[in-house]
Amino acid sequence: MKIVLQNLTKRFPNRNKSVREDVIAVNNFNFEIPDGKLIGLLGPSGCGKSTALNLLCGLLKPTTGKIFFGDDDVTGVPAEKRGVGFVFQNYALYPHLTVHENILFPLQNFKGKDKLSKEEMLRRAKEAAELVQISSLMERKPSELSGGQQQRVAIARALVKMPRILLLDEPLSNLDARLRLQTREEIRRIQRETKITTVFVTHDQDEAMSISDEIVVMKDGVVQQIGQPQYVYDHPANLFVAKFLGTPPINVFDGYVKGGRLFIGSENVMAAGCPDQNVSVGIRPEGFTLDKNGSITCRLSGVEVMGRDITVVSANSACEAASVRSIISAENLAAINGDTVRFSLKPDKVFLFNKETGAVIGCELN
Ligand code: ADP
Ligand code: MG
């Protein structure tokens, strides 16, 4: 089931009484979520992700705009009639019910023509439990499960209704690092098997990038960019998106273009096919190559060995942050010595941004 958001806006009165303006938690969303895909809604805390999900599931009414599931306008349809499965960060299982009873619970609420036979309910609960691999835990209470198992129960409970759409709000936040990895792979597998159109909310770029068919990057209620994770990483629309994606984060320098050359600090680093202007220069950590004749010079602060790669930590007065982090192959370790390091730059890992607006500048670099 595809989802279409049309001029979707949600305003809240500001909680801070001294501020007159409303908070615009979701600001004029216009995009389509294709049928059967997993979309990652990504942005820092407070950017409006949960509000967007709550609008989709019907727990909140939009201030303006419309929501369509397929061709149906569901904007005025109450939450329980939307056919949406919702999984929250804190699982929200019923503590006094067993796993089996928790999964059955939503089906027992079906009324009238939707009412299911006992056999059908049991069959569906069994199927959902198998899908998330908790069949052996059916008689336990939530308190007797690990966080990862509880989250699987929550997913089974959302799936048992055979929702048209699955919404997950930071479902992995309460899990430890290893379980997060495992559970996110599970979610991906379940989504592929069921082909339910899924919206997955997270503030963790790594998580969103790894499981999403497409990501929607948000800031202050405004969509910044939509696209396949690799595309957005390789073609950030603005400095915010460039900084939000990637670990270690992109390095940002003060620079300028003059006479067809890009300068960082006073160093002439590469050819730039755009008009003279001051720019912010973003360089991905993997965009540096150790080169004793390289065009950019940094003071060496240290080296972090990570096995396959090493991170060279250095300083450059044009850099916006205290350290420049560059990732190079561990084979080059021996070549790093002395007080300075020089790098040449990979042009496709270098991005220029407008100093005032942060928008990316179309500029041929080489
Ligand atoms: P996220 O899920 O990305 O962390 P939210 O959607 O929860 O962000 O919140 C977005 C913004 O809307 C925040 O500034 C938040 O304080 C505000 N907000 C959310 N819910 C309400 C509400 N019920 N009343 C007033 N402001 C709200
Ligand atoms: Mg939230």
PDB file of N, CA, C and O in Angstrom, residues 109-159:
ATOM      1  N   ASN A 109     -10.114  -7.472  19.866  1.00  0.00           N
ATOM      2  CA  ASN A 109     -10.831  -6.202  19.774  1.00  0.00           C
ATOM      3  C   ASN A 109     -11.589  -6.028  18.466  1.00  0.00           C
ATOM      4  O   ASN A 109     -12.305  -5.053  18.292  1.00  0.00           O
ATOM      5  N   PHE A 110     -11.369  -6.936  17.527  1.00  0.00           N
ATOM      6  CA  PHE A 110     -12.098  -6.817  16.256  1.00  0.00           C
ATOM      7  C   PHE A 110     -13.585  -7.029  16.509  1.00  0.00           C
ATOM      8  O   PHE A 110     -13.974  -7.978  17.167  1.00  0.00           O
ATOM      9  N   LYS A 111     -14.391  -6.096  15.966  1.00  0.00           N
ATOM     10  CA  LYS A 111     -15.839  -6.155  16.235  1.00  0.00           C
ATOM     11  C   LYS A 111     -16.628  -6.344  14.928  1.00  0.00           C
ATOM     12  O   LYS A 111     -16.109  -6.089  13.843  1.00  0.00           O
ATOM     13  N   GLY A 112     -17.880  -6.731  15.073  1.00  0.00           N
ATOM     14  CA  GLY A 112     -18.800  -6.796  13.943  1.00  0.00           C
ATOM     15  C   GLY A 112     -18.306  -7.712  12.838  1.00  0.00           C
ATOM     16  O   GLY A 112     -17.881  -8.833  13.104  1.00  0.00           O
ATOM     17  N   LYS A 113     -18.299  -7.217  11.603  1.00  0.00           N
ATOM     18  CA  LYS A 113     -17.953  -8.069  10.459  1.00  0.00           C
ATOM     19  C   LYS A 113     -16.470  -8.465  10.471  1.00  0.00           C
ATOM     20  O   LYS A 113     -16.069  -9.412   9.821  1.00  0.00           O
ATOM     21  N   ASP A 114     -15.652  -7.716  11.242  1.00  0.00           N
ATOM     22  CA  ASP A 114     -14.222  -8.039  11.304  1.00  0.00           C
ATOM     23  C   ASP A 114     -13.915  -9.124  12.337  1.00  0.00           C
ATOM     24  O   ASP A 114     -12.798  -9.607  12.406  1.00  0.00           O
ATOM     25  N   LYS A 115     -14.905  -9.471  13.147  1.00  0.00           N
ATOM     26  CA  LYS A 115     -14.679 -10.430  14.229  1.00  0.00           C
ATOM     27  C   LYS A 115     -14.141 -11.746  13.664  1.00  0.00           C
ATOM     28  O   LYS A 115     -14.613 -12.236  12.645  1.00  0.00           O
ATOM     29  N   LEU A 116     -13.139 -12.297  14.368  1.00  0.00           N
ATOM     30  CA  LEU A 116     -12.494 -13.521  13.887  1.00  0.00           C
ATOM     31  C   LEU A 116     -12.925 -14.708  14.739  1.00  0.00           C
ATOM     32  O   LEU A 116     -13.217 -14.554  15.923  1.00  0.00           O
ATOM     33  N   SER A 117     -12.903 -15.905  14.123  1.00  0.00           N
ATOM     34  CA  SER A 117     -13.161 -17.125  14.895  1.00  0.00           C
ATOM     35  C   SER A 117     -11.951 -17.402  15.782  1.00  0.00           C
ATOM     36  O   SER A 117     -10.851 -16.932  15.513  1.00  0.00           O
ATOM     37  N   LYS A 118     -12.178 -18.168  16.816  1.00  0.00           N
ATOM     38  CA  LYS A 118     -11.109 -18.546  17.749  1.00  0.00           C
ATOM     39  C   LYS A 118      -9.943 -19.199  16.982  1.00  0.00           C
ATOM     40  O   LYS A 118      -8.776 -18.862  17.199  1.00  0.00           O
ATOM     41  N   GLU A 119     -10.298 -20.105  16.061  1.00  0.00           N
ATOM     42  CA  GLU A 119      -9.257 -20.826  15.308  1.00  0.00           C
ATOM     43  C   GLU A 119      -8.405 -19.862  14.487  1.00  0.00           C
ATOM     44  O   GLU A 119      -7.186 -19.969  14.442  1.00  0.00           O
ATOM     45  N   GLU A 120      -9.104 -18.899  13.847  1.00  0.00           N
ATOM     46  CA  GLU A 120      -8.394 -17.942  13.011  1.00  0.00           C
ATOM     47  C   GLU A 120      -7.436 -17.088  13.861  1.00  0.00           C
ATOM     48  O   GLU A 120      -6.293 -16.821  13.462  1.00  0.00           O
ATOM     49  N   MET A 121      -7.916 -16.689  15.040  1.00  0.00           N
ATOM     50  CA  MET A 121      -7.046 -15.897  15.923  1.00  0.00           C
ATOM     51  C   MET A 121      -5.804 -16.681  16.310  1.00  0.00           C
ATOM     52  O   MET A 121      -4.688 -16.156  16.254  1.00  0.00           O
ATOM     53  N   LEU A 122      -5.990 -17.945  16.679  1.00  0.00           N
ATOM     54  CA  LEU A 122      -4.855 -18.769  17.112  1.00  0.00           C
ATOM     55  C   LEU A 122      -3.876 -18.985  15.955  1.00  0.00           C
ATOM     56  O   LEU A 122      -2.657 -18.947  16.131  1.00  0.00           O
ATOM     57  N   ARG A 123      -4.448 -19.189  14.760  1.00  0.00           N
ATOM     58  CA  ARG A 123      -3.604 -19.419  13.597  1.00  0.00           C
ATOM     59  C   ARG A 123      -2.740 -18.175  13.313  1.00  0.00           C
ATOM     60  O   ARG A 123      -1.539 -18.268  13.099  1.00  0.00           O
ATOM     61  N   ARG A 124      -3.389 -17.020  13.362  1.00  0.00           N
ATOM     62  CA  ARG A 124      -2.656 -15.785  13.073  1.00  0.00           C
ATOM     63  C   ARG A 124      -1.579 -15.502  14.131  1.00  0.00           C
ATOM     64  O   ARG A 124      -0.482 -15.064  13.802  1.00  0.00           O
ATOM     65  N   ALA A 125      -1.921 -15.760  15.389  1.00  0.00           N
ATOM     66  CA  ALA A 125      -0.951 -15.520  16.469  1.00  0.00           C
ATOM     67  C   ALA A 125       0.258 -16.437  16.279  1.00  0.00           C
ATOM     68  O   ALA A 125       1.406 -16.017  16.455  1.00  0.00           O
ATOM     69  N   LYS A 126      -0.014 -17.691  15.880  1.00  0.00           N
ATOM     70  CA  LYS A 126       1.058 -18.656  15.672  1.00  0.00           C
ATOM     71  C   LYS A 126       1.969 -18.186  14.539  1.00  0.00           C
ATOM     72  O   LYS A 126       3.191 -18.196  14.650  1.00  0.00           O
ATOM     73  N   GLU A 127       1.338 -17.748  13.452  1.00  0.00           N
ATOM     74  CA  GLU A 127       2.111 -17.275  12.293  1.00  0.00           C
ATOM     75  C   GLU A 127       2.983 -16.072  12.633  1.00  0.00           C
ATOM     76  O   GLU A 127       4.158 -16.024  12.264  1.00  0.00           O
ATOM     77  N   ALA A 128       2.390 -15.121  13.359  1.00  0.00           N
ATOM     78  CA  ALA A 128       3.142 -13.911  13.711  1.00  0.00           C
ATOM     79  C   ALA A 128       4.314 -14.266  14.617  1.00  0.00           C
ATOM     80  O   ALA A 128       5.423 -13.744  14.461  1.00  0.00           O
ATOM     81  N   ALA A 129       4.084 -15.196  15.549  1.00  0.00           N
ATOM     82  CA  ALA A 129       5.152 -15.605  16.469  1.00  0.00           C
ATOM     83  C   ALA A 129       6.278 -16.296  15.707  1.00  0.00           C
ATOM     84  O   ALA A 129       7.464 -16.072  15.979  1.00  0.00           O
ATOM     85  N   GLU A 130       5.898 -17.106  14.717  1.00  0.00           N
ATOM     86  CA  GLU A 130       6.928 -17.787  13.910  1.00  0.00           C
ATOM     87  C   GLU A 130       7.753 -16.779  13.118  1.00  0.00           C
ATOM     88  O   GLU A 130       8.972 -16.882  13.035  1.00  0.00           O
ATOM     89  N   LEU A 131       7.058 -15.803  12.578  1.00  0.00           N
ATOM     90  CA  LEU A 131       7.734 -14.797  11.766  1.00  0.00           C
ATOM     91  C   LEU A 131       8.820 -14.064  12.561  1.00  0.00           C
ATOM     92  O   LEU A 131       9.902 -13.782  12.045  1.00  0.00           O
ATOM     93  N   VAL A 132       8.540 -13.760  13.811  1.00  0.00           N
ATOM     94  CA  VAL A 132       9.537 -13.037  14.615  1.00  0.00           C
ATOM     95  C   VAL A 132      10.339 -13.988  15.523  1.00  0.00           C
ATOM     96  O   VAL A 132      11.111 -13.542  16.363  1.00  0.00           O
ATOM     97  N   GLN A 133      10.121 -15.287  15.327  1.00  0.00           N
ATOM     98  CA  GLN A 133      10.904 -16.325  16.000  1.00  0.00           C
ATOM     99  C   GLN A 133      10.829 -16.267  17.529  1.00  0.00           C
ATOM    100  O   GLN A 133      11.841 -16.188  18.221  1.00  0.00           O
ATOM    101  N   ILE A 134       9.590 -16.276  18.024  1.00  0.00           N
ATOM    102  CA  ILE A 134       9.406 -16.332  19.474  1.00  0.00           C
ATOM    103  C   ILE A 134       8.442 -17.452  19.874  1.00  0.00           C
ATOM    104  O   ILE A 134       7.887 -17.439  20.966  1.00  0.00           O
ATOM    105  N   SER A 135       8.254 -18.432  18.965  1.00  0.00           N
ATOM    106  CA  SER A 135       7.271 -19.496  19.220  1.00  0.00           C
ATOM    107  C   SER A 135       7.527 -20.228  20.530  1.00  0.00           C
ATOM    108  O   SER A 135       6.590 -20.672  21.189  1.00  0.00           O
ATOM    109  N   SER A 136       8.776 -20.315  20.936  1.00  0.00           N
ATOM    110  CA  SER A 136       9.092 -21.085  22.145  1.00  0.00           C
ATOM    111  C   SER A 136       8.857 -20.279  23.426  1.00  0.00           C
ATOM    112  O   SER A 136       9.042 -20.792  24.519  1.00  0.00           O
ATOM    113  N   LEU A 137       8.473 -19.018  23.276  1.00  0.00           N
ATOM    114  CA  LEU A 137       8.345 -18.161  24.463  1.00  0.00           C
ATOM    115  C   LEU A 137       6.901 -17.813  24.792  1.00  0.00           C
ATOM    116  O   LEU A 137       6.628 -16.986  25.656  1.00  0.00           O
ATOM    117  N   MET A 138       5.954 -18.493  24.130  1.00  0.00           N
ATOM    118  CA  MET A 138       4.561 -18.051  24.165  1.00  0.00           C
ATOM    119  C   MET A 138       3.945 -18.004  25.563  1.00  0.00           C
ATOM    120  O   MET A 138       3.044 -17.213  25.809  1.00  0.00           O
ATOM    121  N   GLU A 139       4.403 -18.856  26.467  1.00  0.00           N
ATOM    122  CA  GLU A 139       3.759 -18.897  27.785  1.00  0.00           C
ATOM    123  C   GLU A 139       4.420 -17.989  28.801  1.00  0.00           C
ATOM    124  O   GLU A 139       4.005 -17.911  29.952  1.00  0.00           O
ATOM    125  N   ARG A 140       5.488 -17.284  28.387  1.00  0.00           N
ATOM    126  CA  ARG A 140       6.167 -16.413  29.351  1.00  0.00           C
ATOM    127  C   ARG A 140       5.465 -15.073  29.501  1.00  0.00           C
ATOM    128  O   ARG A 140       4.731 -14.636  28.624  1.00  0.00           O
ATOM    129  N   LYS A 141       5.763 -14.399  30.603  1.00  0.00           N
ATOM    130  CA  LYS A 141       5.313 -13.028  30.814  1.00  0.00           C
ATOM    131  C   LYS A 141       6.415 -12.084  30.306  1.00  0.00           C
ATOM    132  O   LYS A 141       7.596 -12.463  30.301  1.00  0.00           O
ATOM    133  N   PRO A 142       6.059 -10.871  29.911  1.00  0.00           N
ATOM    134  CA  PRO A 142       7.074  -9.933  29.402  1.00  0.00           C
ATOM    135  C   PRO A 142       8.278  -9.770  30.332  1.00  0.00           C
ATOM    136  O   PRO A 142       9.414  -9.642  29.873  1.00  0.00           O
ATOM    137  N   SER A 143       8.044  -9.789  31.647  1.00  0.00           N
ATOM    138  CA  SER A 143       9.162  -9.592  32.586  1.00  0.00           C
ATOM    139  C   SER A 143      10.178 -10.729  32.511  1.00  0.00           C
ATOM    140  O   SER A 143      11.289 -10.600  33.012  1.00  0.00           O
ATOM    141  N   GLU A 144       9.789 -11.843  31.907  1.00  0.00           N
ATOM    142  CA  GLU A 144      10.709 -12.984  31.797  1.00  0.00           C
ATOM    143  C   GLU A 144      11.438 -13.006  30.445  1.00  0.00           C
ATOM    144  O   GLU A 144      12.009 -14.019  30.072  1.00  0.00           O
ATOM    145  N   LEU A 145      11.371 -11.888  29.728  1.00  0.00           N
ATOM    146  CA  LEU A 145      12.009 -11.824  28.400  1.00  0.00           C
ATOM    147  C   LEU A 145      13.104 -10.767  28.391  1.00  0.00           C
ATOM    148  O   LEU A 145      13.031  -9.783  29.135  1.00  0.00           O
ATOM    149  N   SER A 146      14.082 -10.943  27.508  1.00  0.00           N
ATOM    150  CA  SER A 146      15.086  -9.898  27.293  1.00  0.00           C
ATOM    151  C   SER A 146      14.450  -8.760  26.495  1.00  0.00           C
ATOM    152  O   SER A 146      13.363  -8.912  25.918  1.00  0.00           O
ATOM    153  N   GLY A 147      15.144  -7.630  26.438  1.00  0.00           N
ATOM    154  CA  GLY A 147      14.632  -6.483  25.680  1.00  0.00           C
ATOM    155  C   GLY A 147      14.368  -6.835  24.229  1.00  0.00           C
ATOM    156  O   GLY A 147      13.338  -6.468  23.662  1.00  0.00           O
ATOM    157  N   GLY A 148      15.298  -7.574  23.630  1.00  0.00           N
ATOM    158  CA  GLY A 148      15.148  -7.936  22.225  1.00  0.00           C
ATOM    159  C   GLY A 148      13.929  -8.823  22.003  1.00  0.00           C
ATOM    160  O   GLY A 148      13.191  -8.656  21.032  1.00  0.00           O
ATOM    161  N   GLN A 149      13.719  -9.748  22.944  1.00  0.00           N
ATOM    162  CA  GLN A 149      12.555 -10.639  22.828  1.00  0.00           C
ATOM    163  C   GLN A 149      11.262  -9.851  23.009  1.00  0.00           C
ATOM    164  O   GLN A 149      10.284 -10.070  22.290  1.00  0.00           O
ATOM    165  N   GLN A 150      11.275  -8.906  23.954  1.00  0.00           N
ATOM    166  CA  GLN A 150      10.072  -8.087  24.161  1.00  0.00           C
ATOM    167  C   GLN A 150       9.742  -7.295  22.904  1.00  0.00           C
ATOM    168  O   GLN A 150       8.584  -7.169  22.520  1.00  0.00           O
ATOM    169  N   GLN A 151      10.796  -6.778  22.267  1.00  0.00           N
ATOM    170  CA  GLN A 151      10.540  -5.982  21.067  1.00  0.00           C
ATOM    171  C   GLN A 151       9.976  -6.872  19.949  1.00  0.00           C
ATOM    172  O   GLN A 151       9.132  -6.450  19.175  1.00  0.00           O
ATOM    173  N   ARG A 152      10.430  -8.120  19.887  1.00  0.00           N
ATOM    174  CA  ARG A 152       9.859  -9.041  18.896  1.00  0.00           C
ATOM    175  C   ARG A 152       8.396  -9.308  19.156  1.00  0.00           C
ATOM    176  O   ARG A 152       7.597  -9.421  18.220  1.00  0.00           O
ATOM    177  N   VAL A 153       8.048  -9.434  20.438  1.00  0.00           N
ATOM    178  CA  VAL A 153       6.635  -9.636  20.776  1.00  0.00           C
ATOM    179  C   VAL A 153       5.828  -8.419  20.314  1.00  0.00           C
ATOM    180  O   VAL A 153       4.745  -8.555  19.730  1.00  0.00           O
ATOM    181  N   ALA A 154       6.386  -7.237  20.560  1.00  0.00           N
ATOM    182  CA  ALA A 154       5.681  -6.010  20.144  1.00  0.00           C
ATOM    183  C   ALA A 154       5.488  -5.998  18.625  1.00  0.00           C
ATOM    184  O   ALA A 154       4.438  -5.583  18.125  1.00  0.00           O
ATOM    185  N   ILE A 155       6.491  -6.479  17.904  1.00  0.00           N
ATOM    186  CA  ILE A 155       6.368  -6.513  16.440  1.00  0.00           C
ATOM    187  C   ILE A 155       5.312  -7.555  16.028  1.00  0.00           C
ATOM    188  O   ILE A 155       4.478  -7.299  15.160  1.00  0.00           O
ATOM    189  N   ALA A 156       5.342  -8.716  16.688  1.00  0.00           N
ATOM    190  CA  ALA A 156       4.345  -9.750  16.383  1.00  0.00           C
ATOM    191  C   ALA A 156       2.937  -9.214  16.645  1.00  0.00           C
ATOM    192  O   ALA A 156       2.010  -9.451  15.866  1.00  0.00           O
ATOM    193  N   ARG A 157       2.794  -8.465  17.731  1.00  0.00           N
ATOM    194  CA  ARG A 157       1.480  -7.927  18.088  1.00  0.00           C
ATOM    195  C   ARG A 157       0.998  -6.912  17.035  1.00  0.00           C
ATOM    196  O   ARG A 157      -0.186  -6.790  16.769  1.00  0.00           O
ATOM    197  N   ALA A 158       1.963  -6.190  16.452  1.00  0.00           N
ATOM    198  CA  ALA A 158       1.582  -5.247  15.390  1.00  0.00           C
ATOM    199  C   ALA A 158       1.240  -5.992  14.095  1.00  0.00           C
ATOM    200  O   ALA A 158       0.340  -5.601  13.352  1.00  0.00           O
ATOM    201  N   LEU A 159       1.957  -7.099  13.838  1.00  0.00           N
ATOM    202  CA  LEU A 159       1.769  -7.819  12.569  1.00  0.00           C
ATOM    203  C   LEU A 159       0.527  -8.696  12.543  1.00  0.00           C
ATOM    204  O   LEU A 159      -0.011  -8.986  11.477  1.00  0.00           O
TER     205      LEU A 159
END
